[in-house]
PDB file of N, CA and C in Angstrom:
ATOM      1  N   MET A   1       0.822  -1.189   0.000  1.00  0.00           N
ATOM      2  CA  MET A   1       0.000   0.000   0.000  1.00  0.00           C
ATOM      3  C   MET A   1       0.875   1.265   0.000  1.00  0.00           C
ATOM      4  N   LEU A   2       1.834   1.320   0.901  1.00  0.00           N
ATOM      5  CA  LEU A   2       2.728   2.481   0.976  1.00  0.00           C
ATOM      6  C   LEU A   2       3.569   2.606  -0.286  1.00  0.00           C
ATOM      7  N   LEU A   3       4.002   1.480  -0.814  1.00  0.00           N
ATOM      8  CA  LEU A   3       4.795   1.506  -2.046  1.00  0.00           C
ATOM      9  C   LEU A   3       3.950   1.947  -3.237  1.00  0.00           C
ATOM     10  N   ASP A   4       2.670   1.590  -3.233  1.00  0.00           N
ATOM     11  CA  ASP A   4       1.775   2.038  -4.303  1.00  0.00           C
ATOM     12  C   ASP A   4       1.596   3.554  -4.262  1.00  0.00           C
ATOM     13  N   ILE A   5       1.448   4.099  -3.073  1.00  0.00           N
ATOM     14  CA  ILE A   5       1.325   5.554  -2.921  1.00  0.00           C
ATOM     15  C   ILE A   5       2.611   6.238  -3.375  1.00  0.00           C
ATOM     16  N   LEU A   6       3.752   5.685  -2.995  1.00  0.00           N
ATOM     17  CA  LEU A   6       5.032   6.243  -3.419  1.00  0.00           C
ATOM     18  C   LEU A   6       5.177   6.195  -4.938  1.00  0.00           C
ATOM     19  N   SER A   7       4.743   5.109  -5.541  1.00  0.00           N
ATOM     20  CA  SER A   7       4.802   4.984  -6.990  1.00  0.00           C
ATOM     21  C   SER A   7       3.929   6.037  -7.671  1.00  0.00           C
ATOM     22  N   ILE A   8       2.740   6.266  -7.152  1.00  0.00           N
ATOM     23  CA  ILE A   8       1.848   7.286  -7.708  1.00  0.00           C
ATOM     24  C   ILE A   8       2.465   8.668  -7.571  1.00  0.00           C
ATOM     25  N   LEU A   9       3.042   8.966  -6.412  1.00  0.00           N
ATOM     26  CA  LEU A   9       3.673  10.271  -6.196  1.00  0.00           C
ATOM     27  C   LEU A   9       4.858  10.471  -7.132  1.00  0.00           C
ATOM     28  N   LEU A  10       5.631   9.420  -7.374  1.00  0.00           N
ATOM     29  CA  LEU A  10       6.759   9.526  -8.299  1.00  0.00           C
ATOM     30  C   LEU A  10       6.269   9.766  -9.724  1.00  0.00           C
ATOM     31  N   ASN A  11       5.159   9.137 -10.106  1.00  0.00           N
ATOM     32  CA  ASN A  11       4.578   9.379 -11.432  1.00  0.00           C
ATOM     33  C   ASN A  11       4.087  10.814 -11.574  1.00  0.00           C
ATOM     34  N   ILE A  12       3.446  11.333 -10.537  1.00  0.00           N
ATOM     35  CA  ILE A  12       2.987  12.725 -10.565  1.00  0.00           C
ATOM     36  C   ILE A  12       4.186  13.658 -10.688  1.00  0.00           C
ATOM     37  N   LEU A  13       5.230  13.387  -9.907  1.00  0.00           N
ATOM     38  CA  LEU A  13       6.436  14.206  -9.973  1.00  0.00           C
ATOM     39  C   LEU A  13       7.058  14.152 -11.369  1.00  0.00           C
ATOM     40  N   TRP A  14       7.055  12.981 -11.986  1.00  0.00           N
ATOM     41  CA  TRP A  14       7.558  12.818 -13.354  1.00  0.00           C
ATOM     42  C   TRP A  14       6.853  13.796 -14.283  1.00  0.00           C
ATOM     43  N   TRP A  15       5.521  13.823 -14.234  1.00  0.00           N
ATOM     44  CA  TRP A  15       4.751  14.680 -15.130  1.00  0.00           C
ATOM     45  C   TRP A  15       4.922  16.153 -14.803  1.00  0.00           C
ATOM     46  N   ILE A  16       5.085  16.493 -13.542  1.00  0.00           N
ATOM     47  CA  ILE A  16       5.337  17.890 -13.168  1.00  0.00           C
ATOM     48  C   ILE A  16       6.653  18.361 -13.790  1.00  0.00           C
ATOM     49  N   ILE A  17       7.677  17.522 -13.740  1.00  0.00           N
ATOM     50  CA  ILE A  17       8.970  17.882 -14.321  1.00  0.00           C
ATOM     51  C   ILE A  17       8.853  18.021 -15.837  1.00  0.00           C
ATOM     52  N   ILE A  18       8.136  17.119 -16.487  1.00  0.00           N
ATOM     53  CA  ILE A  18       7.950  17.197 -17.937  1.00  0.00           C
ATOM     54  C   ILE A  18       7.234  18.494 -18.308  1.00  0.00           C
ATOM     55  N   VAL A  19       6.147  18.807 -17.611  1.00  0.00           N
ATOM     56  CA  VAL A  19       5.380  20.030 -17.900  1.00  0.00           C
ATOM     57  C   VAL A  19       6.249  21.257 -17.671  1.00  0.00           C
ATOM     58  N   GLN A  20       7.008  21.274 -16.583  1.00  0.00           N
ATOM     59  CA  GLN A  20       7.864  22.420 -16.287  1.00  0.00           C
ATOM     60  C   GLN A  20       8.940  22.592 -17.345  1.00  0.00           C
ATOM     61  N   ALA A  21       9.530  21.488 -17.825  1.00  0.00           N
ATOM     62  CA  ALA A  21      10.574  21.577 -18.847  1.00  0.00           C
ATOM     63  C   ALA A  21      10.003  22.100 -20.166  1.00  0.00           C
ATOM     64  N   VAL A  22       8.866  21.556 -20.575  1.00  0.00           N
ATOM     65  CA  VAL A  22       8.236  22.015 -21.821  1.00  0.00           C
ATOM     66  C   VAL A  22       7.832  23.480 -21.698  1.00  0.00           C
ATOM     67  N   MET A  23       7.279  23.833 -20.552  1.00  0.00           N
ATOM     68  CA  MET A  23       6.869  25.227 -20.351  1.00  0.00           C
ATOM     69  C   MET A  23       8.080  26.163 -20.391  1.00  0.00           C
ATOM     70  N   SER A  24       9.218  25.725 -19.858  1.00  0.00           N
ATOM     71  CA  SER A  24      10.412  26.568 -19.890  1.00  0.00           C
ATOM     72  C   SER A  24      10.868  26.802 -21.334  1.00  0.00           C
ATOM     73  N   TRP A  25      10.736  25.782 -22.187  1.00  0.00           N
ATOM     74  CA  TRP A  25      11.090  25.957 -23.603  1.00  0.00           C
ATOM     75  C   TRP A  25      10.133  26.936 -24.269  1.00  0.00           C
ATOM     76  N   LEU A  26       8.844  26.794 -23.971  1.00  0.00           N
ATOM     77  CA  LEU A  26       7.848  27.685 -24.569  1.00  0.00           C
ATOM     78  C   LEU A  26       8.061  29.134 -24.137  1.00  0.00           C
ATOM     79  N   ILE A  27       8.460  29.322 -22.895  1.00  0.00           N
ATOM     80  CA  ILE A  27       8.758  30.674 -22.407  1.00  0.00           C
ATOM     81  C   ILE A  27      10.032  31.194 -23.071  1.00  0.00           C
ATOM     82  N   ALA A  28      11.052  30.350 -23.176  1.00  0.00           N
ATOM     83  CA  ALA A  28      12.324  30.772 -23.769  1.00  0.00           C
ATOM     84  C   ALA A  28      12.168  31.191 -25.233  1.00  0.00           C
ATOM     85  N   PHE A  29      11.265  30.541 -25.959  1.00  0.00           N
ATOM     86  CA  PHE A  29      11.057  30.857 -27.369  1.00  0.00           C
ATOM     87  C   PHE A  29       9.888  31.816 -27.589  1.00  0.00           C
ATOM     88  N   ASN A  30       9.434  32.451 -26.507  1.00  0.00           N
ATOM     89  CA  ASN A  30       8.353  33.444 -26.547  1.00  0.00           C
ATOM     90  C   ASN A  30       7.064  32.915 -27.163  1.00  0.00           C
ATOM     91  N   VAL A  31       6.797  31.647 -26.962  1.00  0.00           N
ATOM     92  CA  VAL A  31       5.529  31.080 -27.415  1.00  0.00           C
ATOM     93  C   VAL A  31       4.436  31.430 -26.410  1.00  0.00           C
ATOM     94  N   ILE A  32       4.778  31.362 -25.120  1.00  0.00           N
ATOM     95  CA  ILE A  32       3.866  31.808 -24.073  1.00  0.00           C
ATOM     96  C   ILE A  32       4.565  32.885 -23.262  1.00  0.00           C
ATOM     97  N   ASN A  33       3.775  33.718 -22.611  1.00  0.00           N
ATOM     98  CA  ASN A  33       4.300  34.882 -21.909  1.00  0.00           C
ATOM     99  C   ASN A  33       3.954  34.779 -20.432  1.00  0.00           C
ATOM    100  N   THR A  34       4.943  34.961 -19.574  1.00  0.00           N
ATOM    101  CA  THR A  34       4.703  34.868 -18.135  1.00  0.00           C
ATOM    102  C   THR A  34       3.958  36.082 -17.593  1.00  0.00           C
ATOM    103  N   HIS A  35       3.731  37.095 -18.421  1.00  0.00           N
ATOM    104  CA  HIS A  35       2.937  38.242 -17.966  1.00  0.00           C
ATOM    105  C   HIS A  35       1.452  37.907 -17.927  1.00  0.00           C
ATOM    106  N   ASN A  36       1.046  36.834 -18.613  1.00  0.00           N
ATOM    107  CA  ASN A  36      -0.316  36.324 -18.496  1.00  0.00           C
ATOM    108  C   ASN A  36      -0.477  35.773 -17.078  1.00  0.00           C
ATOM    109  N   ASP A  37      -1.572  36.133 -16.397  1.00  0.00           N
ATOM    110  CA  ASP A  37      -1.740  35.739 -14.993  1.00  0.00           C
ATOM    111  C   ASP A  37      -1.702  34.229 -14.792  1.00  0.00           C
ATOM    112  N   PHE A  38      -2.437  33.484 -15.627  1.00  0.00           N
ATOM    113  CA  PHE A  38      -2.469  32.028 -15.470  1.00  0.00           C
ATOM    114  C   PHE A  38      -1.097  31.411 -15.709  1.00  0.00           C
ATOM    115  N   VAL A  39      -0.447  31.832 -16.772  1.00  0.00           N
ATOM    116  CA  VAL A  39       0.877  31.294 -17.100  1.00  0.00           C
ATOM    117  C   VAL A  39       1.873  31.633 -15.996  1.00  0.00           C
ATOM    118  N   GLY A  40       1.828  32.862 -15.512  1.00  0.00           N
ATOM    119  CA  GLY A  40       2.739  33.275 -14.449  1.00  0.00           C
ATOM    120  C   GLY A  40       2.534  32.490 -13.171  1.00  0.00           C
ATOM    121  N   GLN A  41       1.276  32.281 -12.791  1.00  0.00           N
ATOM    122  CA  GLN A  41       0.992  31.519 -11.575  1.00  0.00           C
ATOM    123  C   GLN A  41       1.384  30.057 -11.730  1.00  0.00           C
ATOM    124  N   LEU A  42       1.078  29.475 -12.890  1.00  0.00           N
ATOM    125  CA  LEU A  42       1.450  28.084 -13.130  1.00  0.00           C
ATOM    126  C   LEU A  42       2.966  27.928 -13.106  1.00  0.00           C
ATOM    127  N   TRP A  43       3.670  28.854 -13.738  1.00  0.00           N
ATOM    128  CA  TRP A  43       5.135  28.801 -13.747  1.00  0.00           C
ATOM    129  C   TRP A  43       5.692  28.909 -12.333  1.00  0.00           C
ATOM    130  N   HIS A  44       5.114  29.790 -11.529  1.00  0.00           N
ATOM    131  CA  HIS A  44       5.560  29.976 -10.144  1.00  0.00           C
ATOM    132  C   HIS A  44       5.364  28.685  -9.342  1.00  0.00           C
ATOM    133  N   VAL A  45       4.211  28.051  -9.482  1.00  0.00           N
ATOM    134  CA  VAL A  45       3.928  26.813  -8.748  1.00  0.00           C
ATOM    135  C   VAL A  45       4.889  25.705  -9.181  1.00  0.00           C
ATOM    136  N   LEU A  46       5.050  25.532 -10.488  1.00  0.00           N
ATOM    137  CA  LEU A  46       5.951  24.490 -10.979  1.00  0.00           C
ATOM    138  C   LEU A  46       7.393  24.742 -10.538  1.00  0.00           C
ATOM    139  N   ASP A  47       7.798  25.992 -10.538  1.00  0.00           N
ATOM    140  CA  ASP A  47       9.154  26.340 -10.110  1.00  0.00           C
ATOM    141  C   ASP A  47       9.348  26.052  -8.626  1.00  0.00           C
ATOM    142  N   ARG A  48       8.339  26.338  -7.825  1.00  0.00           N
ATOM    143  CA  ARG A  48       8.436  26.075  -6.380  1.00  0.00           C
ATOM    144  C   ARG A  48       8.512  24.578  -6.087  1.00  0.00           C
ATOM    145  N   ILE A  49       7.878  23.767  -6.933  1.00  0.00           N
ATOM    146  CA  ILE A  49       7.910  22.315  -6.738  1.00  0.00           C
ATOM    147  C   ILE A  49       9.238  21.730  -7.210  1.00  0.00           C
ATOM    148  N   THR A  50       9.723  22.175  -8.362  1.00  0.00           N
ATOM    149  CA  THR A  50      10.894  21.536  -8.969  1.00  0.00           C
ATOM    150  C   THR A  50      12.234  22.103  -8.505  1.00  0.00           C
ATOM    151  N   GLU A  51      12.286  23.351  -8.138  1.00  0.00           N
ATOM    152  CA  GLU A  51      13.574  23.966  -7.780  1.00  0.00           C
ATOM    153  C   GLU A  51      14.285  23.246  -6.641  1.00  0.00           C
ATOM    154  N   PRO A  52      13.595  22.826  -5.561  1.00  0.00           N
ATOM    155  CA  PRO A  52      14.319  22.078  -4.516  1.00  0.00           C
ATOM    156  C   PRO A  52      14.907  20.756  -5.021  1.00  0.00           C
ATOM    157  N   LEU A  53      14.301  20.166  -6.044  1.00  0.00           N
ATOM    158  CA  LEU A  53      14.856  18.939  -6.623  1.00  0.00           C
ATOM    159  C   LEU A  53      16.061  19.229  -7.492  1.00  0.00           C
ATOM    160  N   TYR A  54      16.011  20.338  -8.202  1.00  0.00           N
ATOM    161  CA  TYR A  54      17.082  20.688  -9.136  1.00  0.00           C
ATOM    162  C   TYR A  54      18.313  21.263  -8.431  1.00  0.00           C
ATOM    163  N   ARG A  55      18.124  21.984  -7.345  1.00  0.00           N
ATOM    164  CA  ARG A  55      19.207  22.736  -6.699  1.00  0.00           C
ATOM    165  C   ARG A  55      20.462  21.909  -6.419  1.00  0.00           C
ATOM    166  N   PRO A  56      20.355  20.713  -5.798  1.00  0.00           N
ATOM    167  CA  PRO A  56      21.593  19.951  -5.524  1.00  0.00           C
ATOM    168  C   PRO A  56      22.340  19.555  -6.793  1.00  0.00           C
ATOM    169  N   PHE A  57      21.606  19.260  -7.853  1.00  0.00           N
ATOM    170  CA  PHE A  57      22.254  18.853  -9.102  1.00  0.00           C
ATOM    171  C   PHE A  57      22.863  20.051  -9.818  1.00  0.00           C
ATOM    172  N   ARG A  58      22.230  21.204  -9.738  1.00  0.00           N
ATOM    173  CA  ARG A  58      22.771  22.407 -10.375  1.00  0.00           C
ATOM    174  C   ARG A  58      24.082  22.839  -9.744  1.00  0.00           C
ATOM    175  N   ARG A  59      24.261  22.515  -8.467  1.00  0.00           N
ATOM    176  CA  ARG A  59      25.510  22.871  -7.789  1.00  0.00           C
ATOM    177  C   ARG A  59      26.692  22.077  -8.331  1.00  0.00           C
ATOM    178  N   ILE A  60      26.442  20.836  -8.755  1.00  0.00           N
ATOM    179  CA  ILE A  60      27.563  19.984  -9.169  1.00  0.00           C
ATOM    180  C   ILE A  60      27.700  19.850 -10.686  1.00  0.00           C
ATOM    181  N   MET A  61      26.662  20.216 -11.427  1.00  0.00           N
ATOM    182  CA  MET A  61      26.727  20.088 -12.888  1.00  0.00           C
ATOM    183  C   MET A  61      27.467  21.268 -13.507  1.00  0.00           C
ATOM    184  N   PRO A  62      28.219  21.006 -14.569  1.00  0.00           N
ATOM    185  CA  PRO A  62      28.900  22.118 -15.247  1.00  0.00           C
ATOM    186  C   PRO A  62      27.895  23.013 -15.966  1.00  0.00           C
ATOM    187  N   ASP A  63      28.302  24.231 -16.244  1.00  0.00           N
ATOM    188  CA  ASP A  63      27.452  25.190 -16.947  1.00  0.00           C
ATOM    189  C   ASP A  63      27.515  24.903 -18.445  1.00  0.00           C
ATOM    190  N   PHE A  64      26.349  24.658 -19.037  1.00  0.00           N
ATOM    191  CA  PHE A  64      26.277  24.384 -20.470  1.00  0.00           C
ATOM    192  C   PHE A  64      25.733  25.581 -21.235  1.00  0.00           C
ATOM    193  N   GLY A  65      25.871  26.753 -20.685  1.00  0.00           N
ATOM    194  CA  GLY A  65      25.350  27.952 -21.334  1.00  0.00           C
ATOM    195  C   GLY A  65      23.851  28.048 -21.130  1.00  0.00           C
ATOM    196  N   GLY A  66      23.107  28.135 -22.217  1.00  0.00           N
ATOM    197  CA  GLY A  66      21.665  28.281 -22.119  1.00  0.00           C
ATOM    198  C   GLY A  66      20.913  26.971 -21.994  1.00  0.00           C
ATOM    199  N   ILE A  67      21.618  25.847 -21.976  1.00  0.00           N
ATOM    200  CA  ILE A  67      20.972  24.546 -21.901  1.00  0.00           C
ATOM    201  C   ILE A  67      20.996  24.048 -20.457  1.00  0.00           C
ATOM    202  N   ASP A  68      19.809  23.745 -19.929  1.00  0.00           N
ATOM    203  CA  ASP A  68      19.700  23.223 -18.564  1.00  0.00           C
ATOM    204  C   ASP A  68      19.369  21.740 -18.642  1.00  0.00           C
ATOM    205  N   LEU A  69      20.326  20.911 -18.292  1.00  0.00           N
ATOM    206  CA  LEU A  69      20.131  19.468 -18.336  1.00  0.00           C
ATOM    207  C   LEU A  69      19.653  18.894 -17.012  1.00  0.00           C
ATOM    208  N   THR A  70      19.436  19.749 -16.030  1.00  0.00           N
ATOM    209  CA  THR A  70      19.027  19.293 -14.707  1.00  0.00           C
ATOM    210  C   THR A  70      17.726  18.498 -14.727  1.00  0.00           C
ATOM    211  N   PRO A  71      16.672  18.941 -15.443  1.00  0.00           N
ATOM    212  CA  PRO A  71      15.450  18.118 -15.452  1.00  0.00           C
ATOM    213  C   PRO A  71      15.693  16.712 -15.983  1.00  0.00           C
ATOM    214  N   MET A  72      16.554  16.583 -16.987  1.00  0.00           N
ATOM    215  CA  MET A  72      16.850  15.268 -17.532  1.00  0.00           C
ATOM    216  C   MET A  72      17.555  14.392 -16.495  1.00  0.00           C
ATOM    217  N   VAL A  73      18.476  14.976 -15.733  1.00  0.00           N
ATOM    218  CA  VAL A  73      19.180  14.222 -14.697  1.00  0.00           C
ATOM    219  C   VAL A  73      18.197  13.745 -13.626  1.00  0.00           C
ATOM    220  N   VAL A  74      17.286  14.627 -13.224  1.00  0.00           N
ATOM    221  CA  VAL A  74      16.294  14.250 -12.212  1.00  0.00           C
ATOM    222  C   VAL A  74      15.355  13.177 -12.760  1.00  0.00           C
ATOM    223  N   LEU A  75      14.969  13.277 -14.025  1.00  0.00           N
ATOM    224  CA  LEU A  75      14.108  12.249 -14.621  1.00  0.00           C
ATOM    225  C   LEU A  75      14.816  10.898 -14.680  1.00  0.00           C
ATOM    226  N   ILE A  76      16.096  10.895 -14.993  1.00  0.00           N
ATOM    227  CA  ILE A  76      16.864   9.645 -15.004  1.00  0.00           C
ATOM    228  C   ILE A  76      16.913   9.049 -13.600  1.00  0.00           C
ATOM    229  N   LEU A  77      17.098   9.899 -12.603  1.00  0.00           N
ATOM    230  CA  LEU A  77      17.082   9.433 -11.217  1.00  0.00           C
ATOM    231  C   LEU A  77      15.718   8.846 -10.856  1.00  0.00           C
ATOM    232  N   LEU A  78      14.646   9.469 -11.316  1.00  0.00           N
ATOM    233  CA  LEU A  78      13.305   8.938 -11.058  1.00  0.00           C
ATOM    234  C   LEU A  78      13.110   7.582 -11.740  1.00  0.00           C
ATOM    235  N   ILE A  79      13.662   7.423 -12.944  1.00  0.00           N
ATOM    236  CA  ILE A  79      13.576   6.135 -13.637  1.00  0.00           C
ATOM    237  C   ILE A  79      14.279   5.057 -12.816  1.00  0.00           C
ATOM    238  N   ILE A  80      15.426   5.401 -12.269  1.00  0.00           N
ATOM    239  CA  ILE A  80      16.169   4.440 -11.444  1.00  0.00           C
ATOM    240  C   ILE A  80      15.376   4.095 -10.194  1.00  0.00           C
ATOM    241  N   ILE A  81      14.770   5.100  -9.581  1.00  0.00           N
ATOM    242  CA  ILE A  81      13.981   4.848  -8.369  1.00  0.00           C
ATOM    243  C   ILE A  81      12.752   4.010  -8.703  1.00  0.00           C
ATOM    244  N   GLN A  82      12.058   4.350  -9.790  1.00  0.00           N
ATOM    245  CA  GLN A  82      10.841   3.631 -10.141  1.00  0.00           C
ATOM    246  C   GLN A  82      11.120   2.228 -10.672  1.00  0.00           C
ATOM    247  N   GLY A  83      12.243   2.033 -11.285  1.00  0.00           N
ATOM    248  CA  GLY A  83      12.542   0.727 -11.865  1.00  0.00           C
ATOM    249  C   GLY A  83      13.123  -0.229 -10.847  1.00  0.00           C
ATOM    250  N   PRO A  84      14.430  -0.323 -10.794  1.00  0.00           N
ATOM    251  CA  PRO A  84      15.066  -1.321  -9.933  1.00  0.00           C
ATOM    252  C   PRO A  84      14.772  -1.152  -8.444  1.00  0.00           C
ATOM    253  N   VAL A  85      14.764   0.071  -7.948  1.00  0.00           N
ATOM    254  CA  VAL A  85      14.584   0.281  -6.512  1.00  0.00           C
ATOM    255  C   VAL A  85      13.172  -0.110  -6.081  1.00  0.00           C
ATOM    256  N   MET A  86      12.142   0.369  -6.816  1.00  0.00           N
ATOM    257  CA  MET A  86      10.767   0.026  -6.453  1.00  0.00           C
ATOM    258  C   MET A  86      10.524  -1.469  -6.631  1.00  0.00           C
ATOM    259  N   SER A  87      11.096  -2.065  -7.664  1.00  0.00           N
ATOM    260  CA  SER A  87      10.949  -3.502  -7.887  1.00  0.00           C
ATOM    261  C   SER A  87      11.529  -4.278  -6.706  1.00  0.00           C
ATOM    262  N   TYR A  88      12.697  -3.858  -6.263  1.00  0.00           N
ATOM    263  CA  TYR A  88      13.327  -4.513  -5.113  1.00  0.00           C
ATOM    264  C   TYR A  88      12.471  -4.336  -3.860  1.00  0.00           C
ATOM    265  N   LEU A  89      11.950  -3.151  -3.632  1.00  0.00           N
ATOM    266  CA  LEU A  89      11.129  -2.904  -2.450  1.00  0.00           C
ATOM    267  C   LEU A  89       9.834  -3.719  -2.494  1.00  0.00           C
ATOM    268  N   TYR A  90       9.232  -3.855  -3.683  1.00  0.00           N
ATOM    269  CA  TYR A  90       8.042  -4.692  -3.817  1.00  0.00           C
ATOM    270  C   TYR A  90       8.356  -6.152  -3.474  1.00  0.00           C
ATOM    271  N   ARG A  91       9.464  -6.663  -4.020  1.00  0.00           N
ATOM    272  CA  ARG A  91       9.855  -8.045  -3.724  1.00  0.00           C
ATOM    273  C   ARG A  91      10.139  -8.227  -2.234  1.00  0.00           C
ATOM    274  N   LEU A  92      10.803  -7.263  -1.646  1.00  0.00           N
ATOM    275  CA  LEU A  92      11.099  -7.310  -0.223  1.00  0.00           C
ATOM    276  C   LEU A  92       9.813  -7.311   0.584  1.00  0.00           C
ATOM    277  N   GLY A  93       8.846  -6.509   0.163  1.00  0.00           N
ATOM    278  CA  GLY A  93       7.558  -6.453   0.855  1.00  0.00           C
ATOM    279  C   GLY A  93       6.795  -7.757   0.735  1.00  0.00           C
ATOM    280  N   VAL A  94       6.855  -8.396  -0.429  1.00  0.00           N
ATOM    281  CA  VAL A  94       6.165  -9.675  -0.631  1.00  0.00           C
ATOM    282  C   VAL A  94       6.808 -10.771   0.218  1.00  0.00           C
ATOM    283  N   GLN A  95       8.122 -10.774   0.289  1.00  0.00           N
ATOM    284  CA  GLN A  95       8.819 -11.787   1.059  1.00  0.00           C
ATOM    285  C   GLN A  95       8.554 -11.662   2.552  1.00  0.00           C
ATOM    286  N   THR A  96       8.412 -10.446   3.047  1.00  0.00           N
ATOM    287  CA  THR A  96       8.186 -10.251   4.465  1.00  0.00           C
ATOM    288  C   THR A  96       6.710 -10.211   4.820  1.00  0.00           C
ATOM    289  N   GLY A  97       5.835 -10.326   3.803  1.00  0.00           N
ATOM    290  CA  GLY A  97       4.405 -10.324   4.069  1.00  0.00           C
ATOM    291  C   GLY A  97       3.815  -8.944   4.231  1.00  0.00           C
ATOM    292  N   MET A  98       4.552  -7.926   3.831  1.00  0.00           N
ATOM    293  CA  MET A  98       4.094  -6.544   3.998  1.00  0.00           C
ATOM    294  C   MET A  98       3.195  -6.107   2.839  1.00  0.00           C
ATOM    295  N   ALA A  99       3.225  -6.785   1.706  1.00  0.00           N
ATOM    296  CA  ALA A  99       2.482  -6.353   0.535  1.00  0.00           C
ATOM    297  C   ALA A  99       1.034  -6.723   0.563  1.00  0.00           C
TER     298      ALA A  99
END
């Protein structure tokens, strides 16, 4: 049960990162404007959610100029957590009778 909730939260986080990355491209290419109230508020919320995840990686990653690879690094980490780690935790839960 707890692992199922964690899996759902990781999936939601995955989509939040995808939406934030796409939105950042749209803002960078002036397709959408942050002066629009809805866009500005949505951008603020997404930034508040993702920035604490990105901050540790931005400290150690080299500067690539205008390209931010941090969302990709976090998504790869989420894939690792959702794949092998969650699979192992599920098996561990089944073996101990917790599932």
